[in-house]
C-alpha positions as a printed NumPy array, in Angstrom:
array([[154.719,  78.666,  47.721],
       [155.252,  78.203,  51.458],
       [151.494,  77.985,  52.018],
       [151.142,  75.379,  49.295],
       [153.986,  73.196,  50.616],
       [152.722,  73.414,  54.182],
       [149.211,  72.402,  53.106],
       [150.703,  69.645,  50.973],
       [152.478,  68.232,  54.021],
       [149.376,  68.626,  56.151],
       [146.974,  66.868,  53.812],
       [149.341,  64.319,  52.276],
       [150.574,  63.   ,  55.611],
       [147.103,  63.36 ,  57.105],
       [145.665,  60.835,  54.655],
       [147.029,  58.1  ,  56.915],
       [144.406,  58.96 ,  59.541],
       [141.599,  58.094,  57.126],
       [142.972,  54.685,  56.168],
       [144.411,  53.5  ,  59.499],
       [142.502,  50.653,  61.09 ],
       [142.749,  51.468,  64.818],
       [140.381,  52.462,  67.6  ],
       [139.197,  56.055,  67.702],
       [140.972,  56.831,  70.97 ],
       [144.272,  55.483,  69.625],
       [143.845,  57.447,  66.415],
       [143.14 ,  60.578,  68.44 ],
       [146.39 ,  60.175,  70.39 ],
       [148.336,  59.979,  67.132],
       [146.421,  62.969,  65.772],
       [147.312,  65.146,  68.769],
       [150.988,  64.434,  68.175],
       [150.455,  65.142,  64.488],
       [148.982,  68.561,  65.264],
       [151.96 ,  69.405,  67.503],
       [154.353,  68.451,  64.702],
       [152.363,  70.62 ,  62.297],
       [152.635,  73.549,  64.738],
       [156.409,  73.085,  64.843],
       [156.443,  72.893,  61.047],
       [154.438,  76.113,  60.785],
       [156.956,  77.825,  63.042],
       [159.808,  76.351,  61.007],
       [158.399,  77.454,  57.651],
       [156.88 ,  80.843,  58.492],
       [158.331,  82.2  ,  61.729],
       [161.865,  80.884,  62.13 ],
       [164.292,  83.363,  60.607],
       [167.412,  81.2  ,  60.87 ],
       [168.197,  78.385,  58.483],
       [167.835,  75.322,  60.715],
       [168.124,  71.945,  58.973],
       [168.116,  70.458,  62.471],
       [164.4  ,  71.164,  62.857],
       [163.798,  69.911,  59.311],
       [165.351,  66.575,  60.284],
       [163.447,  66.525,  63.579],
       [160.126,  67.083,  61.81 ],
       [160.685,  64.44 ,  59.161],
       [161.77 ,  61.895,  61.73 ],
       [158.634,  62.416,  63.813],
       [156.273,  62.423,  60.83 ],
       [157.636,  59.247,  59.266],
       [158.689,  57.187,  62.275],
       [156.16 ,  58.208,  64.93 ],
       [153.04 ,  59.02 ,  62.856],
       [152.885,  57.441,  59.407],
       [154.854,  54.228,  60.015],
       [153.1  ,  53.015,  63.191],
       [149.663,  53.711,  61.712],
       [150.659,  51.655,  58.671],
       [152.009,  48.785,  60.786],
       [149.119,  48.127,  63.158],
       [147.535,  44.966,  61.798],
       [143.926,  44.206,  62.666],
       [144.27 ,  40.515,  61.831],
       [147.546,  39.654,  63.589],
       [147.53 ,  42.64 ,  65.989],
       [151.326,  42.875,  65.891],
       [153.935,  45.371,  64.692],
       [156.814,  44.558,  62.36 ],
       [158.981,  43.492,  65.331],
       [156.326,  40.983,  66.487],
       [155.399,  43.175,  69.443],
       [151.643,  42.876,  70.068],
       [149.427,  45.878,  69.431],
       [147.322,  47.15 ,  72.307],
       [145.496,  50.454,  72.18 ],
       [146.335,  51.432,  75.772],
       [150.093,  50.925,  75.26 ],
       [149.996,  52.948,  72.039],
       [148.246,  55.824,  73.822],
       [150.812,  55.7  ,  76.623],
       [153.695,  55.859,  74.144],
       [152.038,  58.746,  72.3  ],
       [151.675,  60.706,  75.55 ],
       [155.421,  60.288,  76.147],
       [156.181,  61.417,  72.597],
       [153.871,  64.404,  73.045],
       [155.689,  65.366,  76.249],
       [159.04 ,  65.098,  74.502],
       [157.948,  67.199,  71.51 ],
       [156.434,  69.995,  73.61 ],
       [159.455,  70.148,  75.931],
       [161.829,  70.189,  72.989],
       [159.946,  72.882,  71.06 ],
       [159.541,  75.259,  74.002],
       [163.183,  74.771,  75.039],
       [164.378,  75.321,  71.474],
       [162.582,  78.667,  71.195],
       [163.897,  79.821,  74.587],
       [167.503,  78.817,  73.871],
       [167.476,  80.378,  70.415],
       [166.753,  83.783,  71.923],
       [169.884,  83.461,  74.04 ],
       [172.289,  82.478,  71.233],
       [172.581,  85.306,  68.736],
       [176.29 ,  86.101,  68.525],
       [178.253,  84.712,  65.58 ],
       [181.936,  85.544,  65.242],
       [182.967,  85.957,  61.625],
       [185.78 ,  83.681,  60.541],
       [188.697,  85.229,  58.695],
       [190.053,  83.038,  55.898],
       [193.778,  82.59 ,  56.547],
       [196.403,  83.222,  53.873],
       [197.933,  79.826,  54.538],
       [194.703,  78.008,  53.64 ],
       [196.235,  76.476,  50.458],
       [199.011,  74.971,  52.549],
       [196.527,  73.554,  55.038],
       [194.559,  72.022,  52.171],
       [197.653,  70.342,  50.774],
       [198.51 ,  68.918,  54.191],
       [194.997,  67.461,  54.452],
       [195.368,  66.131,  50.895],
       [198.657,  64.378,  51.724],
       [197.093,  62.977,  54.887],
       [194.094,  61.675,  52.92 ],
       [196.329,  59.99 ,  50.343],
       [198.369,  58.381,  53.117],
       [195.126,  57.087,  54.629],
       [194.342,  55.474,  51.276],
       [197.828,  53.968,  50.9  ],
       [198.   ,  52.497,  54.397],
       [194.469,  51.078,  54.233],
       [194.38 ,  49.754,  50.694],
       [194.301,  46.147,  51.949],
       [191.339,  46.937,  54.2  ],
       [189.478,  48.578,  51.299],
       [190.095,  45.578,  49.067],
       [188.909,  43.27 ,  51.828],
       [185.68 ,  45.256,  52.231],
       [185.018,  45.23 ,  48.503],
       [185.767,  41.534,  48.127],
       [183.847,  40.31 ,  51.194],
       [180.069,  40.373,  51.826],
       [179.075,  42.663,  54.684],
       [177.623,  39.891,  56.847],
       [181.028,  38.145,  57.016],
       [182.794,  41.327,  58.151],
       [180.529,  41.541,  61.203],
       [182.573,  38.8  ,  62.843],
       [185.966,  40.438,  62.352],
       [188.263,  40.314,  65.399],
       [189.673,  43.774,  64.583],
       [186.247,  45.364,  64.337],
       [186.999,  48.265,  66.733],
       [190.11 ,  49.354,  64.858],
       [188.371,  49.149,  61.514],
       [185.441,  51.207,  62.784],
       [187.912,  53.973,  63.663],
       [189.455,  53.72 ,  60.2  ],
       [186.065,  53.771,  58.492],
       [184.416,  56.503,  60.562],
       [187.326,  58.782,  61.481],
       [190.05 ,  58.485,  58.864],
       [187.788,  57.893,  55.88 ],
       [185.867,  61.095,  56.726],
       [188.935,  63.354,  56.486],
       [188.563,  64.005,  52.707],
       [185.196,  65.671,  53.349],
       [187.034,  68.248,  55.462],
       [189.383,  68.796,  52.535],
       [186.433,  69.47 ,  50.244],
       [185.004,  71.955,  52.747],
       [188.336,  73.799,  52.953],
       [188.583,  73.93 ,  49.148],
       [185.079,  75.375,  48.867],
       [186.01 ,  77.913,  51.531],
       [189.042,  78.908,  49.472],
       [186.93 ,  79.415,  46.335],
       [184.762,  81.827,  48.337],
       [187.849,  83.966,  48.898],
       [188.375,  87.033,  46.725],
       [191.64 ,  87.931,  44.91 ],
       [192.755,  84.325,  44.582],
       [196.246,  83.518,  43.353],
       [196.15 ,  81.767,  39.947],
       [198.644,  79.064,  40.964],
       [196.789,  78.446,  44.202],
       [193.491,  78.287,  42.328],
       [194.695,  75.497,  40.029],
       [196.263,  73.632,  42.929],
       [193.047,  73.743,  44.938],
       [191.008,  72.692,  41.893],
       [193.137,  69.57 ,  41.466],
       [192.978,  68.948,  45.216],
       [189.199,  69.068,  45.345],
       [188.978,  66.537,  42.505],
       [191.266,  64.164,  44.4  ],
       [189.255,  64.649,  47.595],
       [186.034,  63.796,  45.773],
       [187.589,  60.688,  44.266],
       [188.738,  59.575,  47.707],
       [185.251,  60.117,  49.126],
       [183.819,  57.841,  46.432],
       [186.399,  55.186,  47.362],
       [185.954,  55.54 ,  51.121],
       [182.221,  56.185,  51.238],
       [180.212,  53.981,  48.887],
       [177.405,  51.454,  49.501],
       [179.854,  48.549,  49.661],
       [182.076,  50.293,  52.216],
       [179.538,  52.033,  54.447],
       [176.011,  51.688,  55.83 ],
       [173.162,  54.022,  54.917],
       [173.498,  55.905,  58.2  ],
       [177.077,  56.761,  57.261],
       [176.53 ,  57.516,  53.58 ],
       [173.528,  59.84 ,  53.822],
       [175.052,  62.62 ,  55.961],
       [178.329,  62.62 ,  53.979],
       [176.705,  63.013,  50.571],
       [174.161,  65.513,  51.838],
       [177.125,  67.569,  53.069],
       [178.558,  67.49 ,  49.538],
       [175.243,  68.718,  48.131],
       [175.213,  71.445,  50.769],
       [178.729,  72.526,  49.758],
       [178.362,  72.363,  45.96 ],
       [174.652,  73.052,  45.406],
       [173.724,  75.253,  48.376],
       [170.594,  76.601,  46.662],
       [169.075,  73.14 ,  46.905],
       [169.371,  73.103,  50.705],
       [169.481,  76.746,  51.742],
       [166.012,  77.134,  53.265],
       [163.938,  75.343,  55.851],
       [161.245,  74.408,  53.334],
       [163.668,  73.023,  50.755],
       [165.572,  70.969,  53.308],
       [162.374,  69.533,  54.777],
       [161.107,  68.528,  51.344],
       [164.4  ,  66.974,  50.263],
       [164.718,  64.972,  53.484],
       [161.113,  63.835,  53.266],
       [161.401,  62.395,  49.779],
       [164.902,  61.046,  50.444],
       [163.728,  58.885,  53.322],
       [160.685,  57.661,  51.424],
       [162.426,  56.811,  48.139],
       [166.225,  56.917,  48.456],
       [166.565,  55.017,  51.733],
       [164.941,  51.802,  50.452],
       [166.804,  52.113,  47.146],
       [170.101,  52.498,  48.959],
       [169.255,  49.424,  51.032],
       [169.545,  47.386,  47.823],
       [173.284,  48.092,  47.853],
       [174.06 ,  48.273,  51.567],
       [172.072,  45.142,  52.501],
       [173.016,  42.906,  49.584],
       [174.614,  39.657,  50.797],
       [177.306,  39.802,  48.132],
       [180.622,  41.562,  47.736],
       [181.395,  44.342,  45.27 ],
       [183.386,  41.93 ,  43.099],
       [180.46 ,  39.468,  43.02 ],
       [178.05 ,  42.224,  42.   ],
       [180.388,  43.338,  39.207],
       [180.51 ,  39.781,  37.882],
       [176.761,  39.271,  38.275],
       [174.756,  42.548,  38.322],
       [171.497,  40.583,  38.423],
       [172.125,  40.178,  42.178],
       [171.083,  43.796,  42.633],
       [167.979,  43.409,  40.49 ],
       [166.856,  40.428,  42.552],
       [167.387,  42.435,  45.728],
       [165.445,  45.326,  44.21 ],
       [162.418,  43.167,  43.546],
       [162.485,  41.629,  46.987],
       [162.95 ,  44.78 ,  49.046],
       [162.144,  48.091,  47.416],
       [158.873,  47.174,  45.754],
       [157.254,  46.166,  49.031],
       [155.627,  48.719,  51.309],
       [158.531,  50.542,  52.917],
       [156.636,  51.743,  55.995],
       [155.677,  48.152,  56.672],
       [159.296,  46.988,  57.018],
       [161.976,  47.023,  59.718],
       [163.309,  50.243,  58.203],
       [160.56 ,  51.9  ,  60.246],
       [160.476,  49.75 ,  63.391],
       [161.308,  52.678,  65.702],
       [157.876,  53.157,  67.258],
       [157.403,  49.442,  67.818],
       [160.79 ,  49.229,  69.544],
       [159.805,  52.121,  71.817],
       [156.723,  50.149,  72.862],
       [158.903,  47.104,  73.538],
       [161.227,  49.252,  75.657],
       [158.305,  50.49 ,  77.765],
       [157.263,  46.901,  78.444],
       [160.864,  45.894,  79.17 ],
       [161.214,  48.703,  81.732],
       [157.949,  47.672,  83.415],
       [159.55 ,  44.286,  84.11 ],
       [163.232,  45.124,  84.629],
       [163.096,  48.695,  85.943],
       [165.053,  51.797,  84.917],
       [168.782,  51.545,  84.231],
       [169.449,  54.86 ,  86.037],
       [172.226,  55.853,  83.654],
       [173.928,  52.474,  83.266],
       [172.989,  52.286,  79.582],
       [174.37 ,  55.785,  79.048],
       [177.724,  54.797,  80.527],
       [178.183,  52.234,  77.78 ],
       [177.309,  54.85 ,  75.153],
       [179.549,  57.642,  76.452],
       [182.436,  55.191,  76.946],
       [181.886,  53.419,  73.639],
       [185.626,  53.568,  72.931],
       [186.469,  51.29 ,  75.888],
       [186.856,  47.718,  74.551],
       [184.699,  45.018,  76.083],
       [187.872,  42.985,  76.637],
       [188.894,  45.598,  79.228],
       [185.398,  46.397,  80.55 ],
       [183.811,  42.961,  80.66 ],
       [180.596,  44.236,  82.306],
       [180.123,  46.981,  79.723],
       [176.383,  47.367,  78.98 ],
       [175.146,  46.154,  75.625],
       [173.517,  48.7  ,  73.347],
       [169.856,  49.421,  74.031],
       [168.937,  48.078,  70.609],
       [170.534,  44.744,  71.487],
       [168.955,  44.646,  74.962],
       [165.46 ,  45.264,  73.587],
       [166.153,  42.914,  70.673],
       [167.067,  40.1  ,  73.065],
       [163.884,  40.819,  75.012],
       [161.794,  40.528,  71.835],
       [163.513,  37.264,  70.927],
       [162.846,  35.759,  74.343],
       [159.289,  36.998,  74.784],
       [157.78 ,  37.732,  71.362],
       [159.377,  35.214,  69.005],
       [161.483,  37.785,  67.13 ],
       [164.509,  36.653,  65.123],
       [167.438,  39.095,  65.613],
       [168.672,  41.693,  68.087],
       [170.435,  44.329,  65.978],
       [167.602,  46.839,  66.34 ],
       [167.139,  50.57 ,  66.216],
       [165.862,  52.161,  69.411],
       [164.84 ,  55.821,  69.418],
       [166.339,  58.644,  71.45 ],
       [163.167,  58.986,  73.531],
       [163.349,  55.269,  74.273],
       [166.865,  55.7  ,  75.661],
       [165.596,  58.567,  77.809],
       [162.765,  56.477,  79.231],
       [164.906,  53.376,  79.789],
       [167.399,  55.357,  81.841],
       [165.277,  57.795,  83.86 ],
       [161.613,  57.345,  83.002],
       [159.391,  60.387,  82.413],
       [162.026,  62.646,  83.98 ],
       [164.499,  61.341,  81.393],
       [162.122,  62.205,  78.551],
       [161.926,  65.824,  79.73 ],
       [165.679,  66.009,  80.418],
       [166.724,  64.538,  77.081],
       [164.375,  66.859,  75.148],
       [165.792,  69.837,  77.041],
       [169.42 ,  68.853,  76.348],
       [168.731,  68.124,  72.676],
       [167.165,  71.564,  72.173],
       [170.133,  73.246,  73.845],
       [172.708,  71.409,  71.721],
       [170.888,  72.054,  68.451],
       [170.697,  75.797,  69.108],
       [174.443,  75.703,  69.717],
       [174.896,  73.858,  66.42 ],
       [173.078,  76.686,  64.617],
       [175.959,  78.985,  65.569],
       [178.376,  76.59 ,  63.853],
       [176.158,  76.53 ,  60.776],
       [176.092,  80.339,  60.586],
       [179.872,  80.611,  60.837],
       [182.051,  81.555,  57.858],
       [184.391,  78.712,  58.83 ],
       [183.449,  75.93 ,  56.4  ],
       [184.748,  73.221,  58.694],
       [182.223,  74.386,  61.274],
       [179.479,  74.731,  58.645],
       [180.099,  71.251,  57.277],
       [180.255,  69.682,  60.718],
       [177.004,  71.419,  61.695],
       [175.229,  70.252,  58.535],
       [176.499,  66.727,  59.139],
       [174.909,  66.913,  62.608],
       [171.61 ,  68.004,  61.06 ],
       [171.387,  65.088,  58.634],
       [172.801,  62.581,  61.092],
       [170.107,  63.713,  63.542],
       [167.557,  61.498,  61.773],
       [169.69 ,  58.411,  62.37 ],
       [170.547,  59.612,  65.87 ],
       [166.888,  60.018,  66.836],
       [166.104,  56.64 ,  65.283],
       [168.831,  55.048,  67.403],
       [170.095,  53.281,  69.081],
       [171.868,  55.916,  71.166],
       [175.236,  54.16 ,  71.431],
       [175.65 ,  53.744,  67.68 ],
       [174.275,  57.191,  66.876],
       [176.439,  58.937,  69.471],
       [179.629,  57.047,  68.595],
       [179.211,  57.759,  64.884],
       [178.641,  61.439,  65.6  ],
       [181.84 ,  61.614,  67.683],
       [184.007,  59.534,  65.354],
       [182.99 ,  61.275,  62.127],
       [183.243,  64.608,  63.948],
       [186.9  ,  63.867,  64.601],
       [187.424,  63.175,  60.903],
       [185.707,  66.23 ,  59.451],
       [186.46 ,  68.777,  62.178],
       [188.878,  67.874,  64.988],
       [191.719,  66.386,  62.917],
       [191.661,  69.217,  60.3  ],
       [191.65 ,  71.808,  63.094],
       [194.631,  70.079,  64.693],
       [196.445,  70.207,  61.357],
       [195.722,  73.928,  61.029],
       [197.026,  74.606,  64.523],
       [200.082,  72.366,  64.068],
       [201.229,  74.315,  60.998],
       [200.138,  77.7  ,  62.245],
       [202.035,  80.537,  60.592],
       [203.338,  78.481,  57.65 ],
       [202.478,  79.637,  54.117],
       [203.01 ,  77.699,  50.917],
       [204.012,  80.661,  48.745]])
C-alpha cells in the first residue's frame, strides 16, 4: 500500500510537468525541487519511525504551493501570475534555488535534531482530572455568557464590515484565545476516557461535559465566526482525538491533508468569504449557491488561494529595490500584541508591505496578502535568513514531536494543532501565522495548565 500511494503522489503530481507551458530551464528548476520533495516524502513514508504530521503538512504545502500552483499560474499570453506580478524565467529559477536551499537545510537539520530528541516522559493521569474538567467547563460557559453579544454581532454582520471594528484587538483575543478553551476541555475528557477503572459518576459527568464542549466549539468555531486558517486546525484536532485511526500514520495524514486542501479549502471559502451575515444566509440560502458557482467551480490553483509563490517573487523584487529589513519585520511579528496606538512606527505585516508594492508597481487591487515563511526569511536576512529559518523550523518541529508522543492530551492536542496550522504558517504571512499560533496555544494549552496548577491537590469526590 505504501508503494502504491507513494507512486500515486509521484505520478499524479508529476503530470503538471507535462502540461506546464514554461521554458525547459524553468521547468527543470521546478523539477529539481520536486525530486527533493519526493525524497523527503520517501523518508517520511518508509524510513521515519515516528508519527510526524508536521512533515506531512510540510510536504503538502511545498507540493501544492511551490510546485503545482505556480506551474498552473504561469500564463504564456499575459505572462503574469495571479497577483499581476510578471513572469520571467530567470526570476522563477532564482526563487526555486532559494526554495531548494531551504528544503535541503530543513531536511538535513530535521534528521540531525531527531536523533538528539528521544526521551519522552510518560504523563500520569491525575485523580483530580474530573474536577479540572469541570473547572474548564465552567470557564467555557462563562466565556459564552460574557461574549454572547459579540457572537450575535458576528453572526448578524457580514465579515467585511467587522474588519473596520475599533475594538479589533480585543475581539481577536476573544476569538483566538478564549474561544479555543473548549477544545482543551475535549482533550481532557478524551484523556479521562483513556483511564482505566473509571468511576461511574465521573464517567457520566465527563460524558455530559464533552457534549457541552463540542456544542461550544460549534458555536465559537464555525465558518461565520472564524476564517479557514482558524477552523481547519481546530476541527482536524477533533478528528485526531475522536477518530485517531484516520490520522495515526504519516501516509494517512499526508493523504488527508492533500485532498483537504484541494477540495475542502475552496468549499469552505464559500462560507468564510461570503459577503453576507449568518442571518442573511438563513433567510436566503441561495446566497451560498451563487458563491459556490462563482468560486469553487473555477480552477482552484489559478486563484489567490495559491498566490504564495507569486508573492515570494514579488518579495524578491521588493528587496532588490528597498534592501533587507534586518529583523525589523520580525519585531512587529514577535511584538504583535503591542497596539499600534502605543507603537506608532510598528512595522506593517509583510503581506501588507508586499501587497502595497504590488498595488503601486503592478496594478494589483488589494494588500491583504499571504507571504510565505521563506519570503519572511529572505526579506529580513537574505540567503542567510533562508538557511537560519529552515534550521530553526526543523529544531522546533522535532521538539513538537515530543509533545505529540506524550500521554498528556493537552500536549498531544497542542502539538497536532501546530502540525495542521503549519500549512497556514508556511503560507504566511509570518505575523498572522505566528500570532494565531501563540493566541490559540494559550487557549488550548496555557490556560488549561494554569487551571490545573491553580487547583492542584483538589479532588471532586
